[in-house]
Short mmCIF file of C-alpha atoms and ligand atoms in Angstrom, two decimals:
data_model
loop_
_atom_site.label_atom_id
_atom_site.label_comp_id
_atom_site.label_asym_id
_atom_site.label_seq_id
_atom_site.Cartn_x
_atom_site.Cartn_y
_atom_site.Cartn_z
CA MET X 1 9.70 -17.55 28.60
CA THR X 2 12.96 -17.17 30.54
CA ASP X 3 14.58 -13.19 30.72
CA ASP X 4 17.60 -14.43 29.11
CA LYS X 5 15.28 -15.64 25.96
CA TRP X 6 13.57 -12.51 25.67
CA GLY X 7 16.63 -10.39 25.97
CA GLN X 8 17.87 -12.71 22.94
CA LEU X 9 14.24 -11.77 21.06
CA ARG X 10 14.69 -8.24 21.51
CA GLN X 11 18.12 -7.99 20.20
CA ARG X 12 16.91 -9.73 16.72
CA LEU X 13 13.79 -7.14 16.93
CA LEU X 14 16.49 -4.73 17.10
CA LYS X 15 18.50 -5.51 14.25
CA THR X 16 15.59 -5.86 12.29
CA VAL X 17 13.57 -2.54 13.17
CA GLY X 18 16.37 -0.37 13.60
CA GLN X 19 17.94 1.32 16.86
CA ASN X 20 15.26 4.31 16.66
CA ASN X 21 12.00 2.25 16.22
CA PHE X 22 13.64 -0.28 18.80
CA THR X 23 14.09 2.63 21.54
CA THR X 24 10.52 4.12 21.01
CA TRP X 25 8.44 1.05 20.75
CA ILE X 26 10.09 -1.96 21.91
CA GLU X 27 12.50 -1.22 24.91
CA PRO X 28 9.36 0.00 26.78
CA LEU X 29 7.44 -3.19 26.32
CA GLU X 30 7.55 -5.58 29.51
CA LEU X 31 6.45 -8.99 29.13
CA ASP X 32 4.41 -10.15 31.55
CA GLN X 33 3.52 -13.63 30.59
CA VAL X 34 3.15 -16.07 27.96
CA ASN X 35 0.61 -18.52 28.50
CA ALA X 36 -1.69 -20.36 26.04
CA GLY X 37 -0.37 -18.69 22.79
CA VAL X 38 -0.67 -15.40 24.25
CA ALA X 39 1.99 -13.16 25.13
CA THR X 40 1.14 -10.45 27.47
CA PHE X 41 2.66 -6.87 27.79
CA HIS X 42 2.94 -4.33 30.00
CA VAL X 43 2.75 -0.76 28.05
CA PRO X 44 2.79 2.56 29.76
CA THR X 45 0.10 3.78 27.66
CA ASN X 46 -2.78 2.51 25.60
CA PHE X 47 -1.46 4.55 22.45
CA MET X 48 1.88 2.59 22.44
CA GLY X 49 -0.04 -0.84 22.61
CA ASN X 50 -1.87 -0.05 19.63
CA TYR X 51 1.01 1.49 18.02
CA VAL X 52 2.95 -1.77 18.57
CA SER X 53 0.13 -4.01 17.69
CA GLN X 54 -0.17 -2.06 14.62
CA ASN X 55 2.91 -2.07 13.60
CA PHE X 56 5.09 -4.53 14.97
CA ALA X 57 2.64 -7.41 15.60
CA ASP X 58 3.87 -9.62 12.67
CA LEU X 59 7.31 -9.43 13.52
CA ILE X 60 7.16 -9.92 17.17
CA LEU X 61 5.22 -13.02 16.52
CA HIS X 62 7.44 -14.38 14.12
CA GLU X 63 10.44 -13.66 16.08
CA PHE X 64 8.43 -15.77 19.03
CA ASN X 65 8.05 -18.69 17.08
CA MET X 66 11.47 -18.28 15.61
CA SER X 67 12.42 -18.69 19.24
CA GLY X 68 10.51 -21.91 19.74
CA GLU X 69 7.85 -20.24 21.67
CA SER X 70 4.56 -20.76 19.97
CA VAL X 71 2.48 -17.75 20.33
CA GLN X 72 -0.52 -17.00 18.30
CA ARG X 73 -1.27 -13.44 19.84
CA LEU X 74 -0.06 -10.53 21.64
CA ALA X 75 -2.26 -8.53 24.05
CA PHE X 76 -1.17 -5.41 25.74
CA LYS X 77 -1.85 -4.37 29.08
CA VAL X 78 -1.09 -0.78 30.52
CA ALA X 79 0.96 -0.75 33.08
CA ALA X 80 -0.25 -0.72 36.74
CA ASN X 81 -0.71 2.99 37.74
CA SER X 82 -3.09 3.76 35.03
CA PRO X 83 -6.53 1.86 34.10
CA THR X 84 -5.72 -1.49 32.86
CA ARG X 85 -7.28 -1.82 29.48
CA PRO X 86 -6.27 -4.46 27.33
CA VAL X 87 -5.86 -3.07 23.65
CA GLN X 88 -6.82 -4.48 20.27
CA PRO X 89 -5.47 -7.78 21.33
CA THR X 90 -5.13 -10.14 18.36
CA ALA X 91 -2.48 -9.53 15.98
CA ALA X 92 -4.74 -10.45 13.13
CA GLU X 93 -7.09 -7.93 14.15
CA ALA X 94 -4.57 -5.60 14.54
CA LEU X 95 -3.28 -6.38 11.04
CA GLU X 96 -6.43 -5.87 9.70
CA ALA X 97 -7.48 -2.79 11.42
CA PRO X 98 -7.34 0.46 9.70
CA ALA X 99 -3.97 2.18 10.38
CA VAL X 100 -5.07 5.53 10.55
CA ALA X 101 -7.61 5.09 13.35
CA GLN X 102 -5.47 3.07 15.36
CA ALA X 103 -2.15 4.61 15.32
CA TYR X 104 -3.76 8.18 15.79
CA GLY X 105 -4.88 6.78 19.13
CA ALA X 106 -7.07 8.77 21.38
CA GLY X 107 -10.32 10.30 19.86
CA ALA X 108 -9.83 7.97 17.10
CA GLN X 109 -10.85 4.85 19.10
CA GLN X 110 -12.20 2.38 16.81
CA SER X 111 -15.43 1.76 18.46
CA GLU X 112 -16.43 5.16 18.28
CA GLY X 113 -15.01 6.20 15.05
CA MET X 114 -16.15 3.11 13.03
CA GLY X 115 -19.92 3.40 12.31
CA PHE X 116 -21.06 0.26 10.76
CA VAL X 117 -23.85 -0.17 8.22
CA LYS X 118 -26.53 -2.11 9.37
CA SER X 119 -28.69 -3.80 7.05
CA PRO X 120 -31.36 -6.36 6.95
CA LEU X 121 -28.81 -8.74 5.44
CA GLU X 122 -26.70 -8.58 8.65
CA GLU X 123 -26.97 -12.22 9.27
CA LEU X 124 -24.87 -12.24 6.11
CA GLN X 125 -21.80 -10.74 7.92
CA ALA X 126 -21.54 -8.18 5.29
CA ALA X 127 -18.35 -6.60 5.84
CA PRO X 128 -18.48 -3.12 7.67
CA LEU X 129 -17.85 -0.30 5.52
CA ASP X 130 -15.02 2.15 6.71
CA PRO X 131 -16.40 5.97 7.65
CA ARG X 132 -13.05 7.33 6.08
CA PHE X 133 -13.65 5.75 2.54
CA THR X 134 -15.99 8.76 1.20
CA PHE X 135 -15.48 10.49 -1.98
CA ASP X 136 -14.84 13.63 -0.15
CA SER X 137 -11.75 11.91 1.02
CA PHE X 138 -10.65 10.77 -2.61
CA VAL X 139 -8.10 12.74 -4.14
CA VAL X 140 -8.62 12.27 -7.85
CA GLY X 141 -5.57 12.78 -10.42
CA LYS X 142 -4.97 11.55 -13.96
CA PRO X 143 -4.43 7.87 -12.77
CA ASN X 144 -7.72 7.22 -11.15
CA GLU X 145 -10.12 9.89 -12.68
CA LEU X 146 -11.76 7.38 -14.83
CA ALA X 147 -12.60 4.94 -12.31
CA HIS X 148 -13.58 7.54 -10.05
CA ALA X 149 -15.96 9.45 -12.67
CA ALA X 150 -17.53 5.88 -13.15
CA ALA X 151 -17.76 5.05 -9.22
CA ARG X 152 -19.49 8.62 -8.56
CA ARG X 153 -22.01 7.65 -11.61
CA VAL X 154 -22.86 4.65 -10.38
CA GLY X 155 -23.21 6.37 -6.47
CA GLU X 156 -25.71 9.02 -7.93
CA GLY X 157 -28.07 5.72 -7.95
CA GLY X 158 -30.84 5.87 -10.81
CA PRO X 159 -31.53 3.60 -13.33
CA VAL X 160 -28.61 1.27 -13.93
CA THR X 161 -26.63 2.28 -16.97
CA PHE X 162 -23.63 -0.25 -17.08
CA ASN X 163 -23.77 -3.45 -15.08
CA PRO X 164 -21.68 -4.57 -13.80
CA LEU X 165 -18.78 -1.76 -12.86
CA VAL X 166 -15.63 -3.47 -12.66
CA LEU X 167 -12.73 -1.53 -10.88
CA TYR X 168 -9.35 -3.13 -11.34
CA GLY X 169 -5.86 -2.03 -10.55
CA GLY X 170 -2.83 -3.17 -8.44
CA VAL X 171 -3.00 -3.47 -4.58
CA GLY X 172 -3.49 -0.09 -2.30
CA LEU X 173 -4.61 1.98 -5.33
CA GLY X 174 -8.14 2.97 -3.96
CA LYS X 175 -10.31 0.11 -5.19
CA THR X 176 -11.84 -0.74 -2.17
CA HIS X 177 -12.09 2.86 -0.90
CA LEU X 178 -14.18 3.69 -4.15
CA MET X 179 -16.21 0.76 -3.22
CA HIS X 180 -17.08 2.09 0.22
CA ALA X 181 -17.60 5.50 -1.11
CA ILE X 182 -20.24 4.29 -3.62
CA ALA X 183 -22.07 2.53 -0.91
CA TRP X 184 -21.92 5.40 1.39
CA GLU X 185 -22.88 7.75 -0.98
CA LEU X 186 -26.04 5.33 -2.39
CA LYS X 187 -27.03 5.11 1.19
CA GLU X 188 -27.27 8.67 2.04
CA ARG X 189 -29.52 9.23 -1.00
CA ASN X 190 -31.91 6.46 -0.11
CA PRO X 191 -31.43 4.56 3.24
CA GLU X 192 -33.91 2.17 2.48
CA LEU X 193 -31.67 0.54 -0.24
CA ASN X 194 -30.01 -2.71 0.29
CA VAL X 195 -26.42 -2.39 -0.50
CA LEU X 196 -24.35 -5.36 0.20
CA TYR X 197 -20.52 -5.14 0.40
CA LEU X 198 -18.47 -8.30 0.80
CA SER X 199 -15.38 -9.83 -0.16
CA ALA X 200 -15.20 -12.23 -2.44
CA GLU X 201 -13.83 -14.48 0.04
CA GLN X 202 -16.62 -13.90 2.35
CA PHE X 203 -18.77 -14.63 -0.32
CA MET X 204 -17.36 -18.19 -0.87
CA TYR X 205 -17.25 -18.39 3.45
CA ARG X 206 -20.84 -17.77 3.01
CA PHE X 207 -21.62 -20.45 0.48
CA VAL X 208 -19.55 -22.93 1.83
CA GLN X 209 -21.51 -22.48 5.16
CA ALA X 210 -24.62 -22.38 3.41
CA LEU X 211 -23.83 -25.66 1.67
CA ARG X 212 -22.72 -27.32 4.84
CA GLU X 213 -25.63 -26.17 6.94
CA ARG X 214 -28.05 -26.97 4.19
CA LYS X 215 -29.21 -23.36 4.09
CA MET X 216 -28.73 -23.09 0.40
CA MET X 217 -32.42 -21.44 -0.26
CA ASP X 218 -31.50 -18.97 2.35
CA PHE X 219 -28.58 -18.08 1.04
CA LYS X 220 -29.91 -17.61 -2.62
CA HIS X 221 -32.59 -15.70 -1.09
CA LEU X 222 -30.76 -13.40 0.89
CA PHE X 223 -28.31 -12.49 -2.08
CA ARG X 224 -31.00 -11.91 -4.54
CA SER X 225 -32.71 -9.81 -2.52
CA VAL X 226 -30.34 -7.02 -2.59
CA ASP X 227 -30.39 -3.88 -4.24
CA VAL X 228 -26.82 -3.33 -5.03
CA LEU X 229 -23.99 -6.13 -4.66
CA MET X 230 -20.83 -5.30 -4.34
CA VAL X 231 -18.04 -7.92 -4.33
CA ASP X 232 -14.43 -6.88 -3.76
CA ASP X 233 -11.35 -8.64 -4.86
CA VAL X 234 -13.14 -11.31 -7.19
CA GLN X 235 -9.67 -12.83 -8.50
CA PHE X 236 -10.00 -14.65 -5.04
CA ILE X 237 -12.79 -17.00 -6.37
CA ALA X 238 -10.70 -18.09 -9.57
CA GLY X 239 -10.36 -21.78 -9.58
CA LYS X 240 -12.71 -22.41 -6.89
CA ASP X 241 -15.12 -23.85 -9.25
CA SER X 242 -18.28 -24.34 -7.11
CA THR X 243 -17.99 -20.87 -5.62
CA GLN X 244 -17.45 -19.37 -9.20
CA GLU X 245 -20.81 -21.36 -10.20
CA GLU X 246 -22.71 -19.86 -7.66
CA PHE X 247 -21.36 -16.33 -8.16
CA PHE X 248 -22.19 -16.67 -11.74
CA HIS X 249 -25.95 -17.60 -10.94
CA THR X 250 -26.26 -15.02 -8.24
CA PHE X 251 -24.71 -12.37 -10.79
CA ASN X 252 -27.08 -13.29 -13.56
CA ALA X 253 -30.26 -13.15 -11.26
CA LEU X 254 -29.13 -9.89 -10.13
CA VAL X 255 -28.73 -8.37 -13.56
CA ASP X 256 -32.04 -9.60 -14.66
CA GLN X 257 -33.58 -7.75 -12.01
CA ASN X 258 -31.78 -4.78 -13.11
CA LYS X 259 -29.79 -4.39 -9.86
CA GLN X 260 -26.53 -2.78 -9.84
CA ILE X 261 -23.56 -5.07 -9.05
CA ILE X 262 -19.92 -3.56 -8.43
CA ILE X 263 -17.08 -5.67 -8.83
CA SER X 264 -13.26 -5.24 -7.62
CA ALA X 265 -10.20 -7.31 -8.90
CA ASP X 266 -6.69 -6.91 -9.04
CA ARG X 267 -6.36 -7.41 -12.71
CA ALA X 268 -8.65 -6.97 -15.82
CA PRO X 269 -11.24 -9.75 -16.11
CA GLY X 270 -9.57 -11.47 -19.18
CA GLU X 271 -6.60 -11.64 -17.27
CA ILE X 272 -7.78 -13.53 -14.20
CA LYS X 273 -6.25 -16.87 -14.47
CA ASP X 274 -8.44 -19.85 -13.64
CA LEU X 275 -11.73 -17.54 -14.05
CA GLU X 276 -14.24 -19.50 -16.10
CA ASP X 277 -14.76 -17.59 -19.44
CA ARG X 278 -18.64 -17.15 -18.98
CA VAL X 279 -17.87 -15.29 -15.72
CA LYS X 280 -15.25 -13.40 -17.49
CA SER X 281 -17.31 -12.49 -20.23
CA ARG X 282 -19.83 -11.86 -18.03
CA LEU X 283 -17.94 -8.95 -16.33
CA GLN X 284 -16.40 -7.40 -19.74
CA CYS X 285 -20.13 -6.93 -20.51
CA GLY X 286 -20.19 -4.17 -18.13
CA LEU X 287 -17.91 -1.33 -17.72
CA VAL X 288 -14.41 -2.00 -17.00
CA VAL X 289 -12.39 1.03 -15.58
CA ASP X 290 -8.83 0.57 -14.42
CA LEU X 291 -6.95 2.35 -11.38
CA HIS X 292 -3.28 3.25 -12.96
CA PRO X 293 -0.33 3.00 -10.61
CA THR X 294 -0.42 6.61 -9.00
CA ASP X 295 2.06 9.13 -10.28
CA TYR X 296 4.04 11.68 -8.26
CA GLU X 297 1.31 14.45 -8.26
CA LEU X 298 -1.24 12.24 -7.05
CA ARG X 299 0.91 10.87 -4.10
CA LEU X 300 1.56 14.81 -3.19
CA GLY X 301 -1.83 15.37 -3.41
CA ILE X 302 -2.65 12.60 -1.21
CA LEU X 303 -0.22 13.20 1.35
CA GLN X 304 -1.21 16.75 1.59
CA THR X 305 -5.04 15.99 2.06
CA LYS X 306 -3.90 13.78 4.60
CA VAL X 307 -1.82 16.16 6.72
CA GLN X 308 -4.85 17.90 6.27
CA GLN X 309 -6.96 15.63 7.88
CA ASN X 310 -4.87 15.09 10.56
CA ARG X 311 -4.47 18.63 11.64
CA LYS X 312 -7.30 17.91 14.09
CA ASN X 313 -5.46 15.10 15.60
CA TYR X 314 -2.25 17.18 15.59
CA PRO X 315 -2.79 20.76 15.86
CA ASP X 316 0.78 21.56 16.58
CA LEU X 317 2.13 19.42 13.90
CA LYS X 318 4.74 21.12 11.91
CA ILE X 319 6.62 19.53 8.59
CA ALA X 320 9.10 20.91 6.93
CA ASP X 321 9.36 21.84 3.39
CA GLY X 322 10.33 19.16 1.26
CA VAL X 323 9.12 16.27 3.60
CA LEU X 324 6.04 15.19 1.58
CA GLU X 325 7.92 15.90 -1.71
CA LEU X 326 10.45 13.55 -0.49
CA LEU X 327 7.67 10.53 0.65
CA ALA X 328 5.66 10.90 -2.43
CA HIS X 329 9.38 10.54 -4.65
CA ARG X 330 10.52 8.01 -2.90
CA ILE X 331 7.53 5.88 -1.92
CA SER X 332 5.85 4.73 -5.31
CA THR X 333 4.58 1.38 -4.61
CA ASN X 334 0.98 2.00 -3.37
CA VAL X 335 -0.90 4.36 -1.16
CA ARG X 336 -1.19 2.48 1.72
CA VAL X 337 2.35 2.33 1.96
CA LEU X 338 2.51 6.13 1.63
CA GLU X 339 -0.43 6.51 4.49
CA GLY X 340 1.40 4.11 6.77
CA ALA X 341 4.45 6.13 6.35
CA LEU X 342 2.67 9.45 7.26
CA THR X 343 1.02 7.76 10.06
CA ARG X 344 4.46 6.73 11.54
CA LEU X 345 5.80 9.55 11.13
CA PHE X 346 3.00 11.69 12.93
CA ALA X 347 3.29 9.49 15.75
CA PHE X 348 7.04 9.60 16.14
CA ALA X 349 6.76 13.42 15.96
CA SER X 350 4.57 13.69 18.48
CA LEU X 351 6.11 11.15 20.88
CA VAL X 352 9.32 12.81 20.91
CA GLY X 353 8.04 16.33 20.14
CA ARG X 354 9.95 17.18 17.22
CA GLU X 355 8.98 19.19 14.12
CA ILE X 356 8.83 16.57 11.24
CA ASP X 357 12.00 17.68 9.33
CA MET X 358 14.26 15.73 6.80
CA ASP X 359 16.50 14.43 9.56
CA LEU X 360 13.46 12.83 11.20
CA THR X 361 12.01 11.56 8.37
CA GLN X 362 15.05 9.78 7.27
CA ASP X 363 15.50 8.48 10.83
CA CYS X 364 11.69 7.21 11.11
CA LEU X 365 11.13 5.69 7.83
CA ALA X 366 14.85 4.14 6.96
CA ASP X 367 13.25 1.00 6.41
CA VAL X 368 10.25 2.05 4.13
CA LEU X 369 12.52 4.49 2.05
CA ARG X 370 15.24 1.94 2.01
CA ALA X 371 12.68 -0.50 0.81
CA SER X 372 11.43 1.94 -2.16
CA GLU X 373 14.64 2.69 -3.13
CA ARG X 374 14.41 1.36 -6.86
CA LYS X 375 17.27 -0.26 -7.90
CA ILE X 376 18.77 1.31 -11.13
CA THR X 377 20.80 -0.85 -13.32
CA VAL X 378 23.67 -0.08 -15.02
CA GLU X 379 22.39 -1.47 -18.30
CA GLU X 380 19.25 1.11 -17.87
CA ILE X 381 21.62 3.84 -17.51
CA GLN X 382 23.35 2.93 -20.74
CA ARG X 383 20.21 2.60 -22.45
CA LYS X 384 18.42 5.76 -21.39
CA VAL X 385 21.76 7.72 -21.89
CA SER X 386 22.07 6.26 -25.49
CA GLU X 387 18.29 6.92 -26.08
CA TYR X 388 18.85 10.48 -25.12
CA TYR X 389 21.44 11.30 -27.06
CA ASN X 390 20.47 9.32 -29.97
CA ILE X 391 23.53 6.62 -30.39
CA ARG X 392 23.52 2.93 -30.09
CA MET X 393 24.36 1.27 -26.69
CA SER X 394 27.29 -0.60 -28.37
CA ASP X 395 28.72 2.51 -28.67
CA ILE X 396 28.32 3.58 -24.97
CA ILE X 397 30.21 0.48 -24.25
CA GLY X 398 32.27 -0.26 -26.97
CA PRO X 399 35.84 1.18 -27.68
CA LYS X 400 35.14 4.17 -29.78
CA ARG X 401 36.92 7.46 -28.75
CA LEU X 402 35.27 10.13 -30.84
CA ARG X 403 33.89 12.80 -28.77
CA SER X 404 30.21 12.42 -29.68
CA TYR X 405 30.43 8.57 -27.95
CA ALA X 406 33.16 9.59 -25.11
CA ARG X 407 30.94 12.56 -23.73
CA PRO X 408 27.82 10.23 -23.23
CA ARG X 409 29.67 7.34 -22.15
CA GLN X 410 31.39 9.77 -19.02
CA VAL X 411 27.55 10.80 -18.42
CA ALA X 412 26.46 7.42 -17.98
CA MET X 413 29.28 6.23 -15.78
CA TYR X 414 28.79 9.61 -13.84
CA LEU X 415 25.31 8.57 -13.72
CA CYS X 416 26.18 5.02 -12.81
CA LYS X 417 28.30 6.20 -9.83
CA GLN X 418 25.53 8.77 -8.56
CA LEU X 419 22.73 6.23 -8.83
CA THR X 420 23.63 2.64 -8.23
CA SER X 421 25.86 1.36 -5.18
CA ARG X 422 28.34 -0.46 -7.77
CA SER X 423 31.87 0.43 -7.44
CA LEU X 424 34.24 2.10 -9.84
CA PRO X 425 36.01 -1.04 -10.94
CA GLU X 426 32.45 -3.07 -11.66
CA ILE X 427 31.22 0.01 -13.60
CA GLY X 428 34.46 -0.19 -15.65
CA ARG X 429 33.79 -3.91 -16.38
CA ARG X 430 30.19 -3.13 -17.69
CA PHE X 431 31.57 -0.38 -19.88
CA GLY X 432 33.98 -2.95 -22.13
CA GLY X 433 36.12 -3.74 -19.78
CA ARG X 434 37.30 -0.33 -18.81
CA ASP X 435 40.06 0.01 -15.94
CA HIS X 436 38.52 1.58 -12.83
CA THR X 437 40.62 4.63 -13.58
CA THR X 438 38.89 5.67 -16.89
CA VAL X 439 35.47 5.64 -14.86
CA MET X 440 37.07 7.90 -12.47
CA HIS X 441 38.52 9.97 -14.66
CA GLY X 442 34.69 10.12 -16.51
CA VAL X 443 32.92 10.95 -13.39
CA LYS X 444 35.53 13.70 -12.33
CA ARG X 445 35.15 15.33 -15.91
CA ILE X 446 31.12 15.33 -15.64
CA GLU X 447 31.38 17.10 -12.04
CA GLU X 448 33.29 19.70 -13.40
CA LEU X 449 31.60 20.08 -17.05
CA LYS X 450 28.27 20.52 -14.82
CA LEU X 451 29.63 23.61 -13.48
CA ILE X 452 30.76 25.09 -16.24
CA ASP X 453 28.36 23.67 -19.21
CA GLY X 454 24.53 24.50 -18.33
CA GLN X 455 24.15 22.01 -21.46
CA ILE X 456 25.76 19.13 -19.55
CA ALA X 457 24.30 20.15 -16.49
CA GLU X 458 20.68 19.98 -17.91
CA ASP X 459 21.19 16.69 -19.35
CA VAL X 460 22.54 14.95 -16.61
CA GLU X 461 19.37 16.26 -14.43
CA MET X 462 17.15 15.50 -17.23
CA LEU X 463 18.46 11.85 -17.61
CA ARG X 464 18.36 11.48 -13.71
CA ARG X 465 15.04 12.46 -13.68
CA ALA X 466 14.11 9.78 -16.27
CA LEU X 467 15.91 7.15 -14.33
CA GLU X 468 14.42 7.86 -11.18
CA ALA X 469 10.88 8.24 -12.19
P1 ADP F 1 -7.03 -1.54 -3.17
O1 ADP F 1 -8.64 -1.98 -2.39
O2 ADP F 1 -7.16 -0.97 -4.43
O3 ADP F 1 -5.89 -2.27 -2.58
P2 ADP F 1 -7.79 0.40 -0.95
O4 ADP F 1 -8.83 1.14 -1.53
O5 ADP F 1 -7.86 -0.29 0.08
O6 ADP F 1 -6.77 -0.39 -2.11
O7 ADP F 1 -6.55 2.09 -0.73
C1 ADP F 1 -5.62 1.81 0.25
C2 ADP F 1 -5.32 2.92 0.97
O8 ADP F 1 -4.86 4.09 0.23
C3 ADP F 1 -6.77 3.40 1.65
O9 ADP F 1 -6.30 3.67 3.07
C4 ADP F 1 -7.08 4.28 1.00
O10 ADP F 1 -7.77 5.34 1.64
C5 ADP F 1 -6.02 5.22 0.15
N1 ADP F 1 -5.94 5.44 -1.02
C6 ADP F 1 -5.93 5.09 -2.15
N2 ADP F 1 -6.16 5.88 -3.03
C7 ADP F 1 -6.74 7.38 -2.52
C8 ADP F 1 -6.77 8.26 -3.17
N3 ADP F 1 -6.87 8.60 -4.32
N4 ADP F 1 -7.34 9.13 -2.35
C9 ADP F 1 -7.05 9.07 -0.98
N5 ADP F 1 -6.94 8.16 -0.37
C10 ADP F 1 -6.35 6.86 -1.24
MG1 MG F 2 -8.95 -3.73 -1.54
#
């Protein structure tokens, strides 16, 4: 690749990642060569290579391929004067590797940090258990307390009471974490126990391989000889008929032997499309618990715990008041994103040697915060406000000038101005085609009233919170 092309590629990266990220992470990358689908970079430190491959690899790969250069993976070499050590080279690996272990760099290198559970079934390529996913590190709150309690119960071992245990819920809510925690707990209580954890995808892969190599007897034998079987993300086998069938038989054989089965899925078994009815009903026979979306308290709890855990990596880490609250408030999608944000913040702060305050947070996480900005609509505001004041939505939008309608209308206009990016004329249009000066007047009025009328101030605050929740 020519310098010129690399220069253009960097310009595009700058646009995507923002000036701050660019200066810290992309600019120091020195492209060494592109050869046989591998782009090799010189980086000043190992840490940096890890961080880039963890956070920007897919983006960089994408840009390479967009510019007509076929690149499948990135490799990083620590620059000449330091010992040259390639760093977790493939993009796929990098993307799959646990974020924290990588980005925290020193002391948390994968090879040392990751204990893999060895089992007699190792040939099966069971997925390794993540040492960070234990009950100790799992923060319990309202949304996950049931799932947690059920997982704890199963983790105690003993007679099988509910079979299977099905944990379901959206992405990043802790299903895998809980399954690993159960496995660790069982192993600790009884090291002899054959605990097999794998994803439904791996199950299918092994099954297909056994078919191809005519080793179905081995396959059946191995799967039927485990004590505890955990299959993660079972929705994956929906629509894959022969895999489902084999899964069904494995399942039945184990249940008959009174062996514990633990399953996770991204939705309730009954709602998984293209999952055979007999599999569905089998899954529903056990205990089905869901992980609800996180709430603010749980998110804050998780953040506080993670900060605590990272004290050892960053002894002089300082976080200003309000930062964790901001993150818990704004990043409501899933825990993985939340963790990623924190990781990035720590790495960034330690690199530039600054306290993590609001400014640094806004700078470093601009993209995440922007993406998580929930788009509140004018209509939503009108609905909430009319509910709040107990009037009809049509009265908020309509022409009536009664005080009991006009005030809520102004409150709604004020909130539209504050919480959406709509212009005054646009807002006017949504309020029955009113003029933008009317909206401006309404907004001003509420601003004034908020200062002198405690009730209005409270109304506005309540509504804002309800809308942002
Ligand atoms: P899922 O399998 O449901 O998609 P994971 O179990 O992989 O989600 O969780 C995503 C990340 O969030 C993991 O790093 C996990 O440790 C973390 N996480 C999720 N829920 C919690 C929790 N309640 N306490 C601590 N960490 C959590
Ligand atoms: Mg998972």
